[in-house]
Coordinates of N, CA, C and O in Angstrom, one line a residue:
M1 N -6.9 103.7 -143.4 CA -6.9 102.3 -143.7 C -7.0 102.1 -145.3 O -7.7 102.8 -145.9
D2 N -6.2 101.2 -145.7 CA -6.2 100.9 -147.2 C -7.2 99.8 -147.4 O -7.0 98.6 -146.9
T3 N -8.3 100.1 -148.1 CA -9.3 99.1 -148.2 C -9.0 97.9 -149.2 O -9.8 97.0 -149.4
T4 N -7.8 98.1 -149.9 CA -7.4 97.0 -150.7 C -6.6 95.9 -150.0 O -6.2 94.9 -150.6
K5 N -6.3 96.2 -148.7 CA -5.5 95.2 -147.9 C -6.3 94.7 -146.8 O -7.3 95.1 -146.5
Q6 N -5.8 93.5 -146.2 CA -6.4 92.9 -145.1 C -6.1 93.8 -143.8 O -5.2 94.6 -143.9
P7 N -7.0 93.6 -142.8 CA -6.8 94.5 -141.6 C -5.5 94.4 -140.9 O -5.2 95.3 -140.1
G8 N -4.8 93.3 -141.0 CA -3.5 93.1 -140.3 C -3.8 92.8 -138.8 O -3.0 93.2 -138.0
I9 N -4.9 92.1 -138.5 CA -5.2 91.7 -137.2 C -5.4 90.2 -137.1 O -6.0 89.5 -138.0
A10 N -4.8 89.6 -136.1 CA -5.0 88.1 -135.8 C -6.0 87.8 -134.9 O -6.2 88.5 -133.8
F11 N -6.8 86.8 -135.1 CA -7.8 86.3 -134.1 C -7.1 85.2 -133.4 O -7.0 84.1 -133.9
E12 N -6.6 85.4 -132.2 CA -5.8 84.5 -131.5 C -6.5 83.4 -130.8 O -6.0 82.3 -130.7
N13 N -7.7 83.7 -130.1 CA -8.4 82.8 -129.4 C -9.8 83.2 -129.1 O -10.1 84.4 -129.1
V14 N -10.7 82.3 -128.8 CA -11.9 82.5 -128.3 C -12.2 81.6 -127.1 O -11.9 80.4 -127.2
I15 N -12.7 82.2 -126.0 CA -12.8 81.4 -124.7 C -14.2 81.6 -124.2 O -14.8 82.7 -124.3
L16 N -14.8 80.5 -123.8 CA -16.0 80.5 -123.1 C -15.8 81.0 -121.7 O -15.2 80.3 -120.9
K17 N -16.4 82.1 -121.3 CA -16.2 82.7 -120.0 C -17.3 82.2 -119.1 O -17.0 82.0 -117.9
E18 N -18.5 82.2 -119.6 CA -19.7 81.9 -118.7 C -20.7 81.2 -119.6 O -21.1 81.6 -120.7
L19 N -21.4 80.2 -119.0 CA -22.5 79.5 -119.6 C -23.5 79.2 -118.5 O -23.2 78.3 -117.7
N20 N -24.6 79.8 -118.5 CA -25.7 79.5 -117.5 C -26.9 79.0 -118.2 O -27.4 79.7 -119.1
F21 N -27.4 77.9 -117.8 CA -28.6 77.4 -118.4 C -29.5 76.8 -117.4 O -29.1 76.2 -116.4
S22 N -30.8 77.1 -117.5 CA -31.8 76.6 -116.5 C -33.0 76.2 -117.3 O -33.4 76.8 -118.4
R23 N -33.7 75.1 -116.9 CA -34.8 74.5 -117.6 C -35.8 74.0 -116.6 O -35.4 73.3 -115.6
K24 N -37.1 74.3 -116.8 CA -38.1 73.7 -116.0 C -38.7 72.6 -116.8 O -38.6 72.6 -118.1
S25 N -39.4 71.7 -116.1 CA -40.1 70.7 -116.9 C -41.2 71.2 -117.7 O -41.8 72.2 -117.3
G26 N -41.5 70.6 -118.8 CA -42.5 71.1 -119.7 C -42.1 70.9 -121.1 O -40.9 70.9 -121.3
L27 N -43.1 70.9 -122.0 CA -42.7 70.8 -123.4 C -42.6 72.2 -124.1 O -43.3 73.0 -123.8
L28 N -41.6 72.2 -124.9 CA -41.4 73.5 -125.6 C -41.6 73.2 -127.2 O -40.7 72.8 -127.8
E29 N -42.8 73.3 -127.6 CA -43.1 73.0 -129.0 C -42.7 74.2 -129.9 O -41.9 74.0 -130.9
K30 N -43.2 75.4 -129.6 CA -42.8 76.5 -130.4 C -42.5 77.6 -129.5 O -43.3 78.5 -129.2
P31 N -41.3 77.6 -129.0 CA -40.9 78.6 -127.9 C -40.9 80.0 -128.5 O -40.5 80.2 -129.6
E32 N -41.3 81.0 -127.7 CA -41.2 82.4 -128.0 C -40.1 83.0 -127.3 O -40.0 83.0 -126.1
L33 N -39.1 83.4 -128.1 CA -37.7 83.8 -127.4 C -37.6 85.3 -127.4 O -38.0 86.0 -128.4
S34 N -36.8 85.7 -126.4 CA -36.3 87.0 -126.3 C -34.8 86.9 -126.3 O -34.2 86.2 -125.5
V35 N -34.1 87.5 -127.3 CA -32.7 87.5 -127.4 C -32.0 88.8 -127.2 O -32.4 89.7 -127.9
N36 N -31.1 88.9 -126.3 CA -30.4 90.2 -126.1 C -28.9 90.0 -126.1 O -28.4 89.0 -125.5
F37 N -28.2 90.9 -126.8 CA -26.8 90.9 -126.9 C -26.2 92.1 -126.3 O -26.8 93.2 -126.2
S38 N -24.9 91.9 -125.7 CA -24.1 93.1 -125.2 C -22.6 92.8 -125.4 O -22.3 91.6 -125.7
S39 N -21.9 93.8 -125.4 CA -20.4 93.6 -125.6 C -19.6 94.7 -124.8 O -20.1 95.7 -124.4
S40 N -18.4 94.4 -124.6 CA -17.4 95.3 -124.1 C -16.1 94.9 -124.6 O -15.8 93.8 -125.1
S41 N -15.1 95.9 -124.6 CA -13.8 95.6 -125.0 C -12.7 96.4 -124.4 O -13.1 97.4 -123.7
G42 N -11.5 96.0 -124.4 CA -10.4 96.7 -123.8 C -9.1 96.5 -124.6 O -8.9 95.3 -125.1
L43 N -8.3 97.5 -124.6 CA -7.0 97.3 -125.2 C -5.9 97.2 -124.2 O -6.0 97.7 -123.1
S44 N -4.8 96.5 -124.6 CA -3.6 96.4 -123.8 C -3.0 97.8 -123.7 O -3.2 98.7 -124.6
P45 N -2.2 98.1 -122.7 CA -1.5 99.4 -122.6 C -0.7 99.8 -123.9 O -0.7 100.9 -124.3
E46 N -0.2 98.8 -124.5 CA 0.7 99.0 -125.7 C -0.2 99.2 -127.0 O 0.3 99.5 -128.0
K47 N -1.5 99.0 -126.8 CA -2.6 99.1 -127.9 C -2.3 98.1 -129.0 O -2.6 98.4 -130.2
N48 N -1.7 96.9 -128.7 CA -1.4 95.9 -129.8 C -2.3 94.7 -129.5 O -2.2 93.8 -130.3
K49 N -3.0 94.6 -128.4 CA -3.9 93.5 -128.1 C -5.3 94.0 -127.7 O -5.4 95.0 -127.1
L50 N -6.3 93.2 -128.1 CA -7.7 93.6 -127.9 C -8.4 92.3 -127.2 O -8.2 91.2 -127.7
V51 N -9.1 92.6 -126.1 CA -9.9 91.6 -125.5 C -11.4 92.0 -125.7 O -11.8 93.1 -125.3
F52 N -12.2 91.3 -126.4 CA -13.6 91.6 -126.7 C -14.5 90.6 -126.1 O -14.3 89.4 -126.2
E53 N -15.5 91.1 -125.3 CA -16.4 90.2 -124.6 C -17.8 90.4 -125.3 O -18.2 91.4 -125.5
L54 N -18.3 89.2 -125.7 CA -19.6 89.2 -126.3 C -20.6 88.3 -125.4 O -20.2 87.2 -125.1
A55 N -21.8 88.9 -125.1 CA -22.7 88.2 -124.3 C -24.0 88.1 -124.9 O -24.5 89.0 -125.7
C56 N -24.7 86.9 -124.7 CA -26.1 86.7 -125.3 C -26.9 86.1 -124.2 O -26.5 85.1 -123.6
E57 N -28.1 86.7 -124.0 CA -29.0 86.1 -123.0 C -30.3 85.8 -123.8 O -30.9 86.7 -124.6
I58 N -30.8 84.5 -123.6 CA -32.1 84.1 -124.3 C -33.0 83.6 -123.2 O -32.7 82.8 -122.4
T59 N -34.2 84.2 -123.2 CA -35.2 83.8 -122.4 C -36.5 83.4 -123.1 O -36.7 83.9 -124.3
E60 N -37.2 82.4 -122.6 CA -38.4 81.9 -123.2 C -39.6 82.6 -122.5 O -39.6 82.8 -121.3
K61 N -40.6 83.0 -123.3 CA -41.7 83.8 -122.8 C -42.4 83.2 -121.5 O -42.7 83.9 -120.6
K62 N -42.5 81.9 -121.5 CA -43.2 81.2 -120.4 C -42.2 80.9 -119.3 O -42.6 80.2 -118.3
E63 N -41.0 81.3 -119.4 CA -39.9 81.1 -118.5 C -39.6 79.6 -118.2 O -39.3 79.2 -117.1
L64 N -39.8 78.8 -119.3 CA -39.5 77.4 -119.2 C -38.0 77.2 -119.3 O -37.5 76.1 -118.8
F65 N -37.2 78.1 -119.8 CA -35.8 77.9 -119.9 C -35.2 79.3 -120.1 O -35.8 80.2 -120.6
S66 N -33.9 79.4 -119.8 CA -33.1 80.6 -120.1 C -31.6 80.1 -120.3 O -31.2 79.1 -119.7
I67 N -30.9 80.8 -121.0 CA -29.5 80.6 -121.3 C -28.7 81.9 -121.4 O -29.3 82.8 -122.0
K68 N -27.6 82.0 -120.8 CA -26.7 83.1 -121.0 C -25.3 82.5 -121.3 O -24.8 81.7 -120.7
C69 N -24.8 83.1 -122.3 CA -23.4 82.8 -122.8 C -22.6 84.0 -123.0 O -23.0 84.9 -123.6
V70 N -21.4 83.9 -122.4 CA -20.5 85.0 -122.5 C -19.1 84.4 -123.0 O -18.6 83.5 -122.5
M71 N -18.6 85.0 -124.1 CA -17.4 84.6 -124.7 C -16.4 85.8 -124.8 O -16.8 86.9 -124.9
I72 N -15.1 85.4 -124.7 CA -14.1 86.4 -124.8 C -13.3 86.1 -126.1 O -12.8 84.9 -126.3
G73 N -13.1 87.0 -126.9 CA -12.2 86.9 -128.1 C -10.9 87.7 -127.9 O -11.0 88.8 -127.3
M74 N -9.8 87.1 -128.3 CA -8.5 87.8 -128.1 C -8.0 88.1 -129.6 O -7.8 87.1 -130.3
F75 N -7.7 89.3 -129.8 CA -7.2 89.7 -131.1 C -5.9 90.5 -130.9 O -5.6 91.1 -129.8
S76 N -5.0 90.5 -131.9 CA -3.8 91.3 -131.8 C -3.4 91.8 -133.2 O -3.8 91.3 -134.2
R77 N -2.6 92.9 -133.2 CA -2.1 93.4 -134.4 C -0.9 92.5 -135.0 O -0.2 91.9 -134.2
I78 N -0.9 92.3 -136.3 CA 0.2 91.6 -136.9 C 1.3 92.6 -137.3 O 1.1 93.5 -138.1
N79 N 2.4 92.4 -136.7 CA 3.6 93.4 -136.9 C 3.8 93.5 -138.3 O 3.9 92.5 -139.1
E80 N 4.0 94.7 -138.8 CA 4.4 95.1 -140.1 C 3.2 94.8 -141.1 O 3.5 94.9 -142.3
Q81 N 2.0 94.5 -140.6 CA 0.9 94.4 -141.5 C -0.3 95.2 -141.1 O -1.4 95.1 -141.6
E82 N 0.0 96.1 -140.1 CA -1.1 96.9 -139.6 C -1.8 97.7 -140.6 O -1.2 98.4 -141.5
N83 N -3.1 97.7 -140.7 CA -3.9 98.4 -141.6 C -5.1 98.9 -141.0 O -5.8 99.8 -141.5
M84 N -5.6 98.4 -139.8 CA -6.8 98.9 -139.2 C -6.5 98.9 -137.7 O -5.8 98.0 -137.1
D85 N -6.9 100.0 -137.0 CA -6.6 100.1 -135.6 C -7.6 99.1 -134.9 O -8.6 98.8 -135.3
L86 N -7.2 98.6 -133.7 CA -8.0 97.6 -132.9 C -9.3 98.2 -132.5 O -10.3 97.5 -132.4
E87 N -9.4 99.5 -132.2 CA -10.7 100.1 -131.8 C -11.7 100.0 -132.9 O -12.9 99.6 -132.7
S88 N -11.3 100.3 -134.1 CA -12.2 100.2 -135.2 C -12.6 98.8 -135.5 O -13.7 98.4 -135.8
F89 N -11.5 97.9 -135.4 CA -11.8 96.5 -135.5 C -12.9 95.9 -134.6 O -13.8 95.2 -134.9
A90 N -12.7 96.4 -133.3 CA -13.7 95.9 -132.3 C -15.1 96.4 -132.6 O -16.1 95.6 -132.5
Q91 N -15.3 97.5 -133.1 CA -16.6 98.1 -133.4 C -17.2 97.5 -134.6 O -18.4 97.3 -134.7
N92 N -16.4 97.1 -135.6 CA -16.9 96.6 -136.8 C -16.8 95.1 -137.1 O -17.6 94.6 -137.9
N93 N -15.9 94.4 -136.5 CA -15.7 93.0 -136.9 C -15.7 92.0 -135.7 O -15.9 90.8 -136.0
A94 N -15.3 92.3 -134.6 CA -15.0 91.3 -133.5 C -16.3 90.6 -133.2 O -16.2 89.3 -133.2
A95 N -17.4 91.2 -133.0 CA -18.6 90.5 -132.7 C -19.0 89.5 -133.8 O -19.4 88.3 -133.5
A96 N -18.9 89.9 -135.0 CA -19.3 89.1 -136.2 C -18.4 87.8 -136.2 O -18.9 86.7 -136.6
L97 N -17.1 87.9 -135.9 CA -16.2 86.8 -135.9 C -16.5 85.8 -134.8 O -16.3 84.6 -134.9
M98 N -16.9 86.3 -133.7 CA -17.2 85.5 -132.5 C -18.6 84.8 -132.5 O -18.8 83.8 -131.9
F99 N -19.5 85.4 -133.2 CA -20.9 85.0 -133.2 C -21.1 83.5 -133.6 O -21.8 82.8 -132.9
P100 N -20.4 83.0 -134.6 CA -20.6 81.5 -134.9 C -20.2 80.6 -133.7 O -20.9 79.5 -133.6
Y101 N -19.2 80.9 -133.0 CA -18.8 80.2 -131.8 C -19.9 80.2 -130.8 O -20.3 79.1 -130.2
M102 N -20.5 81.3 -130.5 CA -21.6 81.4 -129.6 C -22.9 80.7 -130.1 O -23.5 79.9 -129.3
R103 N -23.1 80.7 -131.4 CA -24.3 80.1 -131.9 C -24.2 78.6 -131.7 O -25.1 77.9 -131.3
E104 N -22.9 78.0 -131.9 CA -22.7 76.6 -131.7 C -22.9 76.1 -130.3 O -23.6 75.1 -130.0
I105 N -22.4 76.9 -129.3 CA -22.6 76.5 -128.0 C -24.0 76.6 -127.5 O -24.5 75.7 -126.8
I106 N -24.7 77.6 -128.0 CA -26.2 77.7 -127.6 C -27.0 76.5 -128.2 O -27.8 75.9 -127.5
A107 N -26.7 76.2 -129.5 CA -27.4 75.1 -130.1 C -27.1 73.8 -129.4 O -28.0 73.0 -129.2
T108 N -25.9 73.5 -129.2 CA -25.5 72.3 -128.5 C -26.1 72.2 -127.2 O -26.6 71.1 -126.7
T109 N -26.0 73.2 -126.4 CA -26.5 73.1 -125.0 C -28.0 72.9 -125.0 O -28.5 72.0 -124.2
T110 N -28.7 73.6 -125.9 CA -30.2 73.4 -125.8 C -30.7 72.1 -126.3 O -31.5 71.4 -125.7
V111 N -30.0 71.5 -127.4 CA -30.4 70.2 -127.8 C -30.1 69.1 -126.8 O -30.8 68.2 -126.6
R112 N -28.9 69.2 -126.1 CA -28.6 68.3 -125.1 C -29.5 68.4 -123.9 O -29.6 67.4 -123.1
A113 N -30.2 69.5 -123.8 CA -31.2 69.6 -122.6 C -32.6 69.1 -123.0 O -33.5 69.1 -122.2
G114 N -32.7 68.5 -124.2 CA -33.9 67.9 -124.5 C -35.0 68.8 -125.0 O -36.2 68.5 -125.0
I115 N -34.6 70.0 -125.4 CA -35.5 71.0 -126.1 C -35.1 71.2 -127.5 O -33.9 70.9 -127.8
P116 N -35.9 71.8 -128.3 CA -35.5 72.0 -129.7 C -34.3 72.9 -129.8 O -34.2 73.9 -128.9
A117 N -33.3 72.5 -130.6 CA -32.1 73.3 -130.7 C -32.4 74.8 -131.0 O -33.2 75.1 -131.9
I118 N -31.8 75.6 -130.2 CA -31.9 77.1 -130.5 C -30.8 77.4 -131.4 O -29.7 77.5 -131.0
I119 N -31.1 77.6 -132.7 CA -30.1 77.9 -133.7 C -30.3 79.4 -134.1 O -31.3 79.7 -134.8
L120 N -29.4 80.2 -133.6 CA -29.5 81.7 -133.9 C -29.3 81.9 -135.4 O -28.3 81.4 -136.0
P121 N -30.2 82.7 -136.0 CA -30.0 82.9 -137.4 C -28.9 83.9 -137.7 O -28.5 84.6 -136.8
P122 N -28.4 83.9 -138.9 CA -27.4 85.0 -139.2 C -28.0 86.4 -139.0 O -29.1 86.6 -139.4
I123 N -27.3 87.1 -138.2 CA -27.8 88.4 -137.9 C -26.7 89.5 -138.0 O -25.5 89.1 -137.9
N124 N -27.1 90.8 -137.9 CA -26.2 91.9 -137.9 C -25.9 92.1 -136.4 O -26.6 92.9 -135.8
V125 N -24.9 91.5 -135.8 CA -24.7 91.6 -134.4 C -24.3 93.0 -134.1 O -24.7 93.6 -133.0
K126 N -23.5 93.6 -135.0 CA -23.1 95.1 -134.7 C -24.3 95.9 -134.5 O -24.3 96.8 -133.6
A127 N -25.3 95.8 -135.4 CA -26.5 96.6 -135.3 C -27.3 96.4 -134.0 O -27.7 97.3 -133.4
L128 N -27.3 95.1 -133.6 CA -28.0 94.7 -132.3 C -27.4 95.4 -131.1 O -28.0 95.9 -130.3
I129 N -26.0 95.3 -131.1 CA -25.3 95.8 -130.0 C -25.4 97.3 -129.9 O -25.6 97.9 -128.8
Q130 N -25.4 98.0 -131.0 CA -25.5 99.5 -131.1 C -26.9 99.9 -130.6 O -27.0 101.1 -130.1
K131 N -27.9 99.1 -130.7 CA -29.2 99.4 -130.2 C -29.2 99.5 -128.7 O -29.9 100.0 -128.0

């Protein structure tokens, strides 16, 4: 890979695959949260398209609410601009590109449910997934 060039990969789409939210009655003034991420990916047979799935599950210590969000990102190689293979891209970049979309859905869902908005801070998603 030439580090002076762009990766030659297009971010074609991001899709909400699953959103599960449950809430019990009660006030949540300072919720104690547990946040877990996971991911999976697959290449097309031609190895020119990547489907990357990113999941986040958030639970509250007192079990007053939980949310699970699963998103799918679709990426492809840009013909004649290839500089990074899709497997490396998936490991190093895909989750970071999809994370802001997931953050927005989680924040919007929680605030609409009448609880303090859960705004995930900037994090190293790749490091979390590797753990």
